[in-house]
Short mmCIF file of C-alpha atoms in Angstrom, two decimals:
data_model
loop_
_atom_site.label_atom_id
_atom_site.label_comp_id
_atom_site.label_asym_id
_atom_site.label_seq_id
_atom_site.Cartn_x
_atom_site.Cartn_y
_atom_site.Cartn_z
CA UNK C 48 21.21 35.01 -18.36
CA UNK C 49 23.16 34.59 -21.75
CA UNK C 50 21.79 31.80 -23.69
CA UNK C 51 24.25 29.25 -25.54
CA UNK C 52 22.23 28.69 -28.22
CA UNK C 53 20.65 31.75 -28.79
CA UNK C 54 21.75 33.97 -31.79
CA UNK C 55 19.63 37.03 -32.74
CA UNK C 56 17.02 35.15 -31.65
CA UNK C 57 17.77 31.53 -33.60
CA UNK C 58 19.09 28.33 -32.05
CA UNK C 59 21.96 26.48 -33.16
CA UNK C 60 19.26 23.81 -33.46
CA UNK C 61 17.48 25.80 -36.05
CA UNK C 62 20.75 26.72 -38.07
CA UNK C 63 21.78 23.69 -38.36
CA UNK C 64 20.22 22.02 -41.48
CA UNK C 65 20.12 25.63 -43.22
CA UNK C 66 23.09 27.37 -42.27
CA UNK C 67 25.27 25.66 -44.38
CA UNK C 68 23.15 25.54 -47.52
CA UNK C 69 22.27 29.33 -47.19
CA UNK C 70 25.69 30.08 -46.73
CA UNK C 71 26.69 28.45 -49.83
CA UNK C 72 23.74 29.70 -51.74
CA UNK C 73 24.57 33.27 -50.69
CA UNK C 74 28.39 33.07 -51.58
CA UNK C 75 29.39 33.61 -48.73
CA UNK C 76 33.54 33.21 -48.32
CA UNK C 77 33.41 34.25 -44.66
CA UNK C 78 31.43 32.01 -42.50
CA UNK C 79 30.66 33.42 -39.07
CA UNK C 80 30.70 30.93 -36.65
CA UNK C 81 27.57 29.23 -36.08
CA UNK C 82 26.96 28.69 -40.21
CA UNK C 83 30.92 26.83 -39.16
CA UNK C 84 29.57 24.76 -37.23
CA UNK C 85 26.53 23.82 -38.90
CA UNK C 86 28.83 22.57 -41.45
CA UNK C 87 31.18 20.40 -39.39
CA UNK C 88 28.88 19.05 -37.09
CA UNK C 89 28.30 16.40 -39.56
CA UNK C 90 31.84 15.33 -38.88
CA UNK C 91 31.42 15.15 -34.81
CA UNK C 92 31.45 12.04 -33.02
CA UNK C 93 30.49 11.51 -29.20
CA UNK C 94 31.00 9.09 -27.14
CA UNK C 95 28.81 8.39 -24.42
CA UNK C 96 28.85 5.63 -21.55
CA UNK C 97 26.18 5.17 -19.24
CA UNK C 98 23.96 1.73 -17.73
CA UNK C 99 21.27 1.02 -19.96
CA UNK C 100 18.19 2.85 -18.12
CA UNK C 101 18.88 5.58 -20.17
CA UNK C 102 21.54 4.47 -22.66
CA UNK C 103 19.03 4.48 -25.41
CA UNK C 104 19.01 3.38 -29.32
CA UNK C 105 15.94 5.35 -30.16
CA UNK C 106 17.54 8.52 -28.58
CA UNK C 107 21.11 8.23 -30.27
CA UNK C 108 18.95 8.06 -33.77
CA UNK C 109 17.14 11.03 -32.81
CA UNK C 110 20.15 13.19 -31.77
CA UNK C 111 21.84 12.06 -35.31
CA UNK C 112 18.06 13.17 -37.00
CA UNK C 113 17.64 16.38 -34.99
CA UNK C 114 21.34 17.92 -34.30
CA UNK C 115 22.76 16.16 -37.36
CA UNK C 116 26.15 14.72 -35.47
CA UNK C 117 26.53 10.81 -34.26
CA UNK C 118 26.34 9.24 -30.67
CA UNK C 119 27.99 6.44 -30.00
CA UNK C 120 26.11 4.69 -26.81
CA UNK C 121 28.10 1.73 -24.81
CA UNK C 122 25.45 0.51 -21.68
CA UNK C 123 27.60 -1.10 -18.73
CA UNK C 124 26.76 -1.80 -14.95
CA UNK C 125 26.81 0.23 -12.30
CA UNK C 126 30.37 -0.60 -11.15
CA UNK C 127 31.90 -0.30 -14.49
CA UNK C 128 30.62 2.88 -15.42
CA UNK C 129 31.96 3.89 -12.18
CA UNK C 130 35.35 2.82 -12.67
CA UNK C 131 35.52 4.34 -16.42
CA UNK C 132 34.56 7.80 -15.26
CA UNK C 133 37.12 7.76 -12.26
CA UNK C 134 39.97 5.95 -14.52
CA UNK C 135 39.54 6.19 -18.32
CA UNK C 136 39.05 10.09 -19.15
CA UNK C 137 39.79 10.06 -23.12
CA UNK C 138 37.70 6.81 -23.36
CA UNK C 139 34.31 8.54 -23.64
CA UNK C 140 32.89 12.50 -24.18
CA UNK C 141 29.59 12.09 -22.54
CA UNK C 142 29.67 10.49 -18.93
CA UNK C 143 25.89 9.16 -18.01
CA UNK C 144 26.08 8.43 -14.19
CA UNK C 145 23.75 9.04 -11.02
CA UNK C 146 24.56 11.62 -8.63
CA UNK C 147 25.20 9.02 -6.01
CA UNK C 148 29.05 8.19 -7.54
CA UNK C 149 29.63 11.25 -8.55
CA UNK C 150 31.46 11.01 -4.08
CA UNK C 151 33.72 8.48 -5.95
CA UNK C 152 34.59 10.21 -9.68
CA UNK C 153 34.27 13.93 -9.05
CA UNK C 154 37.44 14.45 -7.28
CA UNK C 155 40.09 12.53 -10.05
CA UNK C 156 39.14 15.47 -12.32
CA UNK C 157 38.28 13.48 -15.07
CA UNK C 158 35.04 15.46 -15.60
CA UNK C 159 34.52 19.26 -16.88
CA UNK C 160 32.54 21.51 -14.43
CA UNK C 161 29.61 22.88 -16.72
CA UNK C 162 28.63 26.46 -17.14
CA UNK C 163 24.86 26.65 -16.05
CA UNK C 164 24.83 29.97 -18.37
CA UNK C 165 25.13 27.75 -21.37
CA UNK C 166 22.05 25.71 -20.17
CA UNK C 167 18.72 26.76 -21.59
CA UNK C 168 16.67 25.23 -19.82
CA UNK C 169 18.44 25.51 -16.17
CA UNK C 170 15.62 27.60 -14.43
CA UNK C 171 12.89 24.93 -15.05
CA UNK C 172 14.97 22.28 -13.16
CA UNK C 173 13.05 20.61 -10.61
CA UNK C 174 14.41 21.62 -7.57
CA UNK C 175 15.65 18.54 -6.14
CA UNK C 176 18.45 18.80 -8.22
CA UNK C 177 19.09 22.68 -7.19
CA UNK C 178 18.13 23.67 -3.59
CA UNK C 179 17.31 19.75 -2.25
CA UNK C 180 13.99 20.33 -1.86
CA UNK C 181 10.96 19.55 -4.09
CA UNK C 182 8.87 21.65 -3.07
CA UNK C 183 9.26 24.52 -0.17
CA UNK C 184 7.69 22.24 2.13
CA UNK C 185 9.77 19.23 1.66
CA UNK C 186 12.37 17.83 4.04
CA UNK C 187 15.46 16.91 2.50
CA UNK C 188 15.97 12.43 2.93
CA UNK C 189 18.66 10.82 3.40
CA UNK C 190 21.93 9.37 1.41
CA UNK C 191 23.38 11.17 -1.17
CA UNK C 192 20.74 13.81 -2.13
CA UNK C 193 21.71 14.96 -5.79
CA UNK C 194 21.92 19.32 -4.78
CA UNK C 195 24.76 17.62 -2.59
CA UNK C 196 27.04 16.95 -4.54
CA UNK C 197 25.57 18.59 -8.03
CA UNK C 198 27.64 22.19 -7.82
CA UNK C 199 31.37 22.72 -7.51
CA UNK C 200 33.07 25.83 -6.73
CA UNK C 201 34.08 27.41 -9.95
CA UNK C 202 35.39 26.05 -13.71
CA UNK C 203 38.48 23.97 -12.18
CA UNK C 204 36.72 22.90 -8.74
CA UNK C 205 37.52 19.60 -7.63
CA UNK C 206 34.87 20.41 -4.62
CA UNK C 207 31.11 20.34 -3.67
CA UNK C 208 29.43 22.94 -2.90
CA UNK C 209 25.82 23.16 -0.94
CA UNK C 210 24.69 26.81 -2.81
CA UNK C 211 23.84 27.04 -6.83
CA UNK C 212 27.46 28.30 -7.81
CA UNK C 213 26.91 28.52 -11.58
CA UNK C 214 29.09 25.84 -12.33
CA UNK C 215 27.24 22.43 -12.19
CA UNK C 216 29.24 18.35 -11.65
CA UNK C 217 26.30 16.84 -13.41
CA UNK C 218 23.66 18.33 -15.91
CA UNK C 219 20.00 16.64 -14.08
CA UNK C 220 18.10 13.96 -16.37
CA UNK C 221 16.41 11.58 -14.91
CA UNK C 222 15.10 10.42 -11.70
CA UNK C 223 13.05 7.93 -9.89
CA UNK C 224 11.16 6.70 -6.48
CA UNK C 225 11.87 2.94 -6.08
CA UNK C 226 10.77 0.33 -4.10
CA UNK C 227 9.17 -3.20 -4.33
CA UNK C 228 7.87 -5.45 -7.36
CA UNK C 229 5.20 -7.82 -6.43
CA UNK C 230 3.15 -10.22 -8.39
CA UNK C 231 -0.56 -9.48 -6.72
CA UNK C 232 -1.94 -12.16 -8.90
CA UNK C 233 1.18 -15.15 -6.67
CA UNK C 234 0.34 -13.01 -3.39
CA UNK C 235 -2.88 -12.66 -2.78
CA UNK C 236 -3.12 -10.16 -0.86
CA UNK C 237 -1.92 -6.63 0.10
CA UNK C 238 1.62 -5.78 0.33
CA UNK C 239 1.94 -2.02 2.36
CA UNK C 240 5.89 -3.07 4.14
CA UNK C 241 9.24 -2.87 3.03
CA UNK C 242 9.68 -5.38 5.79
CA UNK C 243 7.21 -8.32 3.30
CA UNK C 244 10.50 -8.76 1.59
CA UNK C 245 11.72 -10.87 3.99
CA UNK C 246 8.26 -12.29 5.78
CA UNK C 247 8.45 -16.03 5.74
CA UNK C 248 5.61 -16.65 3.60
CA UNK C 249 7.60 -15.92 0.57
CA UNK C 250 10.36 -18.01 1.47
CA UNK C 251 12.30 -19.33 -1.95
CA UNK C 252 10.31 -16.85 -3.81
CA UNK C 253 12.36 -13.63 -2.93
CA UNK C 254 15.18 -11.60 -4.22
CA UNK C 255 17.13 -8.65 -3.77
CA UNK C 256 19.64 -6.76 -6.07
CA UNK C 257 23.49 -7.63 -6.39
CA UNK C 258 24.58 -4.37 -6.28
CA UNK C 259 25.97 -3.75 -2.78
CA UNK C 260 25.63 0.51 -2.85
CA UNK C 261 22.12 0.01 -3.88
CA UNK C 262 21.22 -3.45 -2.26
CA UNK C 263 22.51 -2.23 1.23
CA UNK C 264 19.81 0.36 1.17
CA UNK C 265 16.92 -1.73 0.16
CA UNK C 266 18.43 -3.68 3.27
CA UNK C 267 18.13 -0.56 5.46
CA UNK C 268 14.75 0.08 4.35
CA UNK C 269 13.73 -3.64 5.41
CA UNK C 270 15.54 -3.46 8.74
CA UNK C 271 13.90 -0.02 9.88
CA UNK C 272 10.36 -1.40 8.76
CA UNK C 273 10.90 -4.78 11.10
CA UNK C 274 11.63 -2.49 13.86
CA UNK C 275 15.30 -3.91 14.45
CA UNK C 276 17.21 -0.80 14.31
CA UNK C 277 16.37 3.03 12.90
CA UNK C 278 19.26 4.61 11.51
CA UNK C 279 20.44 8.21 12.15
CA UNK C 280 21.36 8.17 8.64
CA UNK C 281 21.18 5.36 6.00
CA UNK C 282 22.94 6.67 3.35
CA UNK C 283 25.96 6.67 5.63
CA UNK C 284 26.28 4.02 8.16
CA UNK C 285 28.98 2.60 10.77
CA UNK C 286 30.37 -0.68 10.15
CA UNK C 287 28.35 -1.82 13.44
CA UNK C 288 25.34 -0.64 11.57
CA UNK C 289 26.49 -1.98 8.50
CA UNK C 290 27.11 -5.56 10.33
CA UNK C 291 23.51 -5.37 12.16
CA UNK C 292 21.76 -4.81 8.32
CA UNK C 293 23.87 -7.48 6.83
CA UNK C 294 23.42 -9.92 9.57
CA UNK C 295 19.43 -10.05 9.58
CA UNK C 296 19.74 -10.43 6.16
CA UNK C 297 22.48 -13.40 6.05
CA UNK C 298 20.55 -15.14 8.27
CA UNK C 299 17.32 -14.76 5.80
CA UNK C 300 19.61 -15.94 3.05
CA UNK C 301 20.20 -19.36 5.21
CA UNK C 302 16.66 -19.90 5.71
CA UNK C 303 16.47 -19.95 2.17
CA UNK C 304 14.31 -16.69 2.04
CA UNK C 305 15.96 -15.71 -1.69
CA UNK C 306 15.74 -17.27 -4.67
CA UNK C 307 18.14 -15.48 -6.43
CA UNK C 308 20.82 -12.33 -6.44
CA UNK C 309 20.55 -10.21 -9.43
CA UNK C 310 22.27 -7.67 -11.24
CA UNK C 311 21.04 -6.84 -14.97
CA UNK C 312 17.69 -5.48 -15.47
CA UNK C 313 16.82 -8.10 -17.91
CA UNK C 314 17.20 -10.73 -14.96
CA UNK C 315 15.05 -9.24 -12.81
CA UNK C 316 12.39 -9.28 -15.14
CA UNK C 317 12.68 -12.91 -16.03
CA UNK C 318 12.20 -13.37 -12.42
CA UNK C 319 9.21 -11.87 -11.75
CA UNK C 320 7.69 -12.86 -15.14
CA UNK C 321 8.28 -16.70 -15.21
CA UNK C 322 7.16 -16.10 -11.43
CA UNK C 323 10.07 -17.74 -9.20
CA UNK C 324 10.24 -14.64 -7.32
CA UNK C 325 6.81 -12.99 -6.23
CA UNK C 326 8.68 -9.79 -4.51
CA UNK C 327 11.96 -8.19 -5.06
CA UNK C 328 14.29 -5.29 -5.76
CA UNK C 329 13.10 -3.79 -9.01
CA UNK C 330 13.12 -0.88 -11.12
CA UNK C 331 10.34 0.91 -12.91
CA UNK C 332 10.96 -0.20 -16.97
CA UNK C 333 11.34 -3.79 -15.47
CA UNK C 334 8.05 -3.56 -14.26
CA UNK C 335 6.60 -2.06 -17.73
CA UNK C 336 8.70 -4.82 -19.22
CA UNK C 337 6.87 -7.65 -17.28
CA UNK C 338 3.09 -5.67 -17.90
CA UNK C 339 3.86 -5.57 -21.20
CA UNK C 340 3.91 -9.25 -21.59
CA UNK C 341 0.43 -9.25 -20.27
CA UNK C 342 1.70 -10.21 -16.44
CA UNK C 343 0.10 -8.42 -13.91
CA UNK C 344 3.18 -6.73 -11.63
CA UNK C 345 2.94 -3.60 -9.49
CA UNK C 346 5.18 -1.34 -8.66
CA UNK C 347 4.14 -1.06 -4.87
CA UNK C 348 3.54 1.56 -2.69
CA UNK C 349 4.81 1.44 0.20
CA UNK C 350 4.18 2.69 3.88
CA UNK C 351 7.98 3.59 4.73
CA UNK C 352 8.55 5.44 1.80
CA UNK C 353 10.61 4.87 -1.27
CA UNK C 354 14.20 4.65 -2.05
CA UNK C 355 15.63 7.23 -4.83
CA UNK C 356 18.47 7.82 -7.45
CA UNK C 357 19.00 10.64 -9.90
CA UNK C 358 21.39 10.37 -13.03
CA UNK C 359 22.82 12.99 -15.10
CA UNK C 360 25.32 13.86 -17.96
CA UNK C 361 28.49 15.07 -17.64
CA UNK C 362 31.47 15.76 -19.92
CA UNK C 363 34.95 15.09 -20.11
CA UNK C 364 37.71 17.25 -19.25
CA UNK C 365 39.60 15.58 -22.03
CA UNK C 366 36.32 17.71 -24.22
CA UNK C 367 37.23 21.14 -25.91
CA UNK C 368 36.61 22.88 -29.09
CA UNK C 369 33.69 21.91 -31.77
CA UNK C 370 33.14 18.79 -29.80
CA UNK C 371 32.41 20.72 -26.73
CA UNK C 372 30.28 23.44 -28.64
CA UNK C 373 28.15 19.81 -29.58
CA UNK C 374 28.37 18.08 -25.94
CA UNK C 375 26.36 21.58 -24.31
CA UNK C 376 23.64 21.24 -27.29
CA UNK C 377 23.64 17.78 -26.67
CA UNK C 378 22.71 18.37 -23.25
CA UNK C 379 20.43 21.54 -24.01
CA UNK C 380 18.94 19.12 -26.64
CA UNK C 381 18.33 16.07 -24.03
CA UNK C 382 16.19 18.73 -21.52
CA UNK C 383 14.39 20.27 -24.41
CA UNK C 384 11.94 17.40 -24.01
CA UNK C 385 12.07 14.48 -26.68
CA UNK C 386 14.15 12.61 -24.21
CA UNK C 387 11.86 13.47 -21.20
CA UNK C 388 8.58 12.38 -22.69
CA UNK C 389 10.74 8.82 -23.82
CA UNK C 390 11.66 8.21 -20.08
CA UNK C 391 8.53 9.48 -18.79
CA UNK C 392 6.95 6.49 -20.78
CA UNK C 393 8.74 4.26 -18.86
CA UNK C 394 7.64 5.72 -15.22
CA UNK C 395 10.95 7.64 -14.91
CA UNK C 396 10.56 11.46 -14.12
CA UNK C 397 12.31 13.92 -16.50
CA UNK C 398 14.78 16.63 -14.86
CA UNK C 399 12.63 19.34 -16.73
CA UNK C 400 9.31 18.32 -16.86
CA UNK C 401 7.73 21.11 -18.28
CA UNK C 402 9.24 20.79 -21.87
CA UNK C 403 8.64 16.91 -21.57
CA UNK C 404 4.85 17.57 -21.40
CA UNK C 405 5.48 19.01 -25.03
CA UNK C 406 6.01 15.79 -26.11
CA UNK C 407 3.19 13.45 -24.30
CA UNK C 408 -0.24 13.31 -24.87
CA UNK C 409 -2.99 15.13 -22.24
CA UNK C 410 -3.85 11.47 -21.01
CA UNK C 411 -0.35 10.26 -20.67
CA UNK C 412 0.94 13.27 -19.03
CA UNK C 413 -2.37 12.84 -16.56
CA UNK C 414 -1.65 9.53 -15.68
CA UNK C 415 2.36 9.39 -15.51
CA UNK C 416 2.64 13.16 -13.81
CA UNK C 417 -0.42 13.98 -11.96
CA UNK C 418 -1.78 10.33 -10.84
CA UNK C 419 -4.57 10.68 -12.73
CA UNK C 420 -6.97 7.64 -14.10
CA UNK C 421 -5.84 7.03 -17.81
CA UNK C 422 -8.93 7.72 -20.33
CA UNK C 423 -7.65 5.32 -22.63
CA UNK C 424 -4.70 2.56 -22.95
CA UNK C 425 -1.65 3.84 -22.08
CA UNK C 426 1.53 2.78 -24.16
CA UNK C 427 5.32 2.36 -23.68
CA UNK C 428 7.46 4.12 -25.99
CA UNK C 429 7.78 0.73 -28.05
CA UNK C 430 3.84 0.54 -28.31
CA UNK C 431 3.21 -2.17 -25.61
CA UNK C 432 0.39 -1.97 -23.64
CA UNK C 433 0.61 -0.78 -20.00
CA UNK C 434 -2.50 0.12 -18.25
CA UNK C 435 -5.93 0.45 -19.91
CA UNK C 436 -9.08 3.15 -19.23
CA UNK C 437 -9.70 3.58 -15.89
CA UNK C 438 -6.45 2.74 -14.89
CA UNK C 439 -3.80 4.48 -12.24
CA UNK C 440 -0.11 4.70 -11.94
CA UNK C 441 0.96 2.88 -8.81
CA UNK C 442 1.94 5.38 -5.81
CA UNK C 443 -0.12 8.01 -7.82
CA UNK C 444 1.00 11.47 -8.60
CA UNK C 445 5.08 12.99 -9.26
CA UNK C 446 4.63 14.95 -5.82
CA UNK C 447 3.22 12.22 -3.86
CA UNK C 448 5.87 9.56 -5.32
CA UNK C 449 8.98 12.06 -5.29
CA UNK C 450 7.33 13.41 -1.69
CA UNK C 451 7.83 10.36 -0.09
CA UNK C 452 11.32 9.62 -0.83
CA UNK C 453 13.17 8.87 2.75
CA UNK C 454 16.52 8.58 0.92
CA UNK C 455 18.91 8.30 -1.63
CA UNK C 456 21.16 6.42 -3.42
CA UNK C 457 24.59 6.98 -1.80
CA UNK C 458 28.12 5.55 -1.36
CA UNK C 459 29.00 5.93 2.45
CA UNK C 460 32.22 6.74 4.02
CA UNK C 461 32.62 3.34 5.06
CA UNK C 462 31.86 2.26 1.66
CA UNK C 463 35.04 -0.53 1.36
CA UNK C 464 34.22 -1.77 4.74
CA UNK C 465 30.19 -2.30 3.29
CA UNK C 466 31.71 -3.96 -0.38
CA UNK C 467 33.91 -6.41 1.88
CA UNK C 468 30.28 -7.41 3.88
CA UNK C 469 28.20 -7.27 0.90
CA UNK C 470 30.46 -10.18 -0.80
CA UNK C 471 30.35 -11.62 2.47
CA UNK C 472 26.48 -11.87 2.46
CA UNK C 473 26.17 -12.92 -1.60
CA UNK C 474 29.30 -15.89 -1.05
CA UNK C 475 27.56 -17.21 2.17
#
């Protein structure tokens, strides 16, 4: 496989800070090409859009510190990052989006199919994001598994394609097994259902996301546990599915089951924290946000299985030149590891673990990856306090978390039909 970065044996990543310098201390008049670009990269700019899971301070300072060019980083919601990579090509370089809208921006061509060749890292990604399955065991779950709709048929493919074609939609970065936040201290007592979230008990004291492609599946995950309904597939259902799921809940909303809708991370953690809501939707750096004020939360475990979502980087078709030559060692940068032991912190799982191990310590790597009981504290990437000696990651190891996903973040054919029902549900 022919290495981008590789040049008798140097990276562009080591050039960079010496190329220019020896160049000029040689007197050289005729700069090959990499020595070129180690002196212009200074002058590159990217522009990268994503929400703000991974849309990261910290890792725009270390790309400036490490490659030596600047990344600008704007965080949005789910739906607006959607609409900017399906309507506003030449307003960003760098598109950070999960696989599950890639169904709703892949096709308007506004994205640049990506030359696995160039990737140096592309053989140690985990295989959900190449053949579907995790390991040759696994099943494949439901929704919009990321392999589906990851390759496209050749440099100008509009497509998908179900085979590793060489030409990728999305480069793999990050990825996660979700499911419930409780507060075990407000409960009392063990939580082991999806179908808790909408148990009577915790009437006023519940809440579910406001994002309808996301929300609906939480939904789905709460219906099948009940035992009202199992779905042939949840990532893509009928309306007369879709109006069964929203219904049970609806009614739950009139009972006064929820205490509130939300939709930015930082809300879901003043939920749970100030302890209105006991169990809800929630995402894993919400939970280390709430531990790390000292409040017990737990990221639970449940019997069903968890619900899953994979994000990746992808560039702009608008992209050529120098500023492409930076967007691939961008990317090459991003699975060499730095980035991957950052996320890892937070409970997400890097799309190349190996190289993020690199970059961890043998106890975190022992209790994020393997499930194992931490030897000492355990700290997020900002120094708070998660867990303490003795201590294990809730669900336990990346295999037995990322083995028991039962589906995937998707958008569903009848996807305007679900919208129209999910504003119907939050308005009544």
């Amino acid at each position: 496989m022919t290495k981008f970065t590789q040049r008798n044996g140097l990276s562009r990543r080591t050039l960079l800070k010496g190329a220019a310098s020896t160049a000029i201390a040689a007197g050289s008049t005729t700069l090959g090409a990499p020595m070129l670009w180690a002196q212009n990269i200074k002058d590159v700019t990217l522009r990268q859009f994503g929400t703000g899971v991974s849309n990261l301070n910290d890792v725009a300072t270390k790309v400036q510190e490490d490659l030596g060019f600047t990344l600008e980083m704007t965080a949005l919601d789910t739906d607006s990052v959607t609409q900017r990579a399906a309507t506003q090509p030449n307003s960003f370089d760098i598109a950070d989006i999960e696989y599950f809208i890639a169904k709703k921006v892949w096709g308007a061509g506004n994205l640049q199919a990506m030359d696995t060749t160039k990737i140096d890292n592309y053989d140690k990604i985990a295989g959900t994001f190449r053949s579907g399955l995790l390991t040759p065991e696994s099943t494949i779950a439901q929704g919009t598994a990321p392999h589906t709709v990851g390759f496209t048929s050749g440099p100008n493919g509009t497509d998908f394609v179900q085979e590793e074609s060489g030409w990728m939609t999305l480069i793999p970065t990050i990825y996660n097994a979700d499911t419930l936040g409780i507060r075990p201290d407000l409960i009392g007592r063990p939580i082991s259902n999806w179908s808790e979230l909408l148990n009577p008990e915790f009437k006023g004291k519940a809440s579910i996301l406001d994002i309808s492609s996301i929300g609906i599946m939480d939904m789905a995950m709460v219906v099948e546990s009940m035992g009202e309904y199992t779905y042939p597939d949840k990532g893509n259902m009928t309306k007369e599915e879709i109006d069964l799921t929203i219904g049970i809940f609806t009614e739950a909303k009139k009972n006064g089951q929820f205490r509130a809708f939300w939709k930015s991370f930082d809300e879901s953690v003043n939920l749970m924290a100030s302890g209105e809501v006991v169990i809800q939707s929630m995402w894993s750096p919400a939970i280390t946000a709430v531990k790390s004020q000292g409040i017990p939360c737990v990221y639970q475990p449940l019997e069903e299985g968890y619900r899953s979502w994979g994000g990746g980087l992808g560039i702009s078709a608008a992209l050529s030149g120098l500023e492409l030559d930076a967007a691939y060692e961008y990317i090459n940068w991003y699975l060499s590891g730095w980035v991957g032991g950052y996320l890892m912190r937070q409970g997400y799982y890097s799309a190349v673990p190996e190289t993020s191990k690199e970059f961890m310590s043998a106890d975190e790597w022992g209790f994020w990856y393997e499930g194992k009981a931490a030897e000492g504290d355990i700290l997020s990437p900002t120094g708070d306090k998660l867990a303490g000696a003795g201590e294990v990651r809730d669900g336990g190891s990346f295999l037995e978390r990322m083995g028991s996903v039962v589906c995937w973040n998707s958008v569903m054919d009848e996807n305007q039909y679900m919208v129209r029902k999910w504003n119907e549900f939050i308005a009544a």
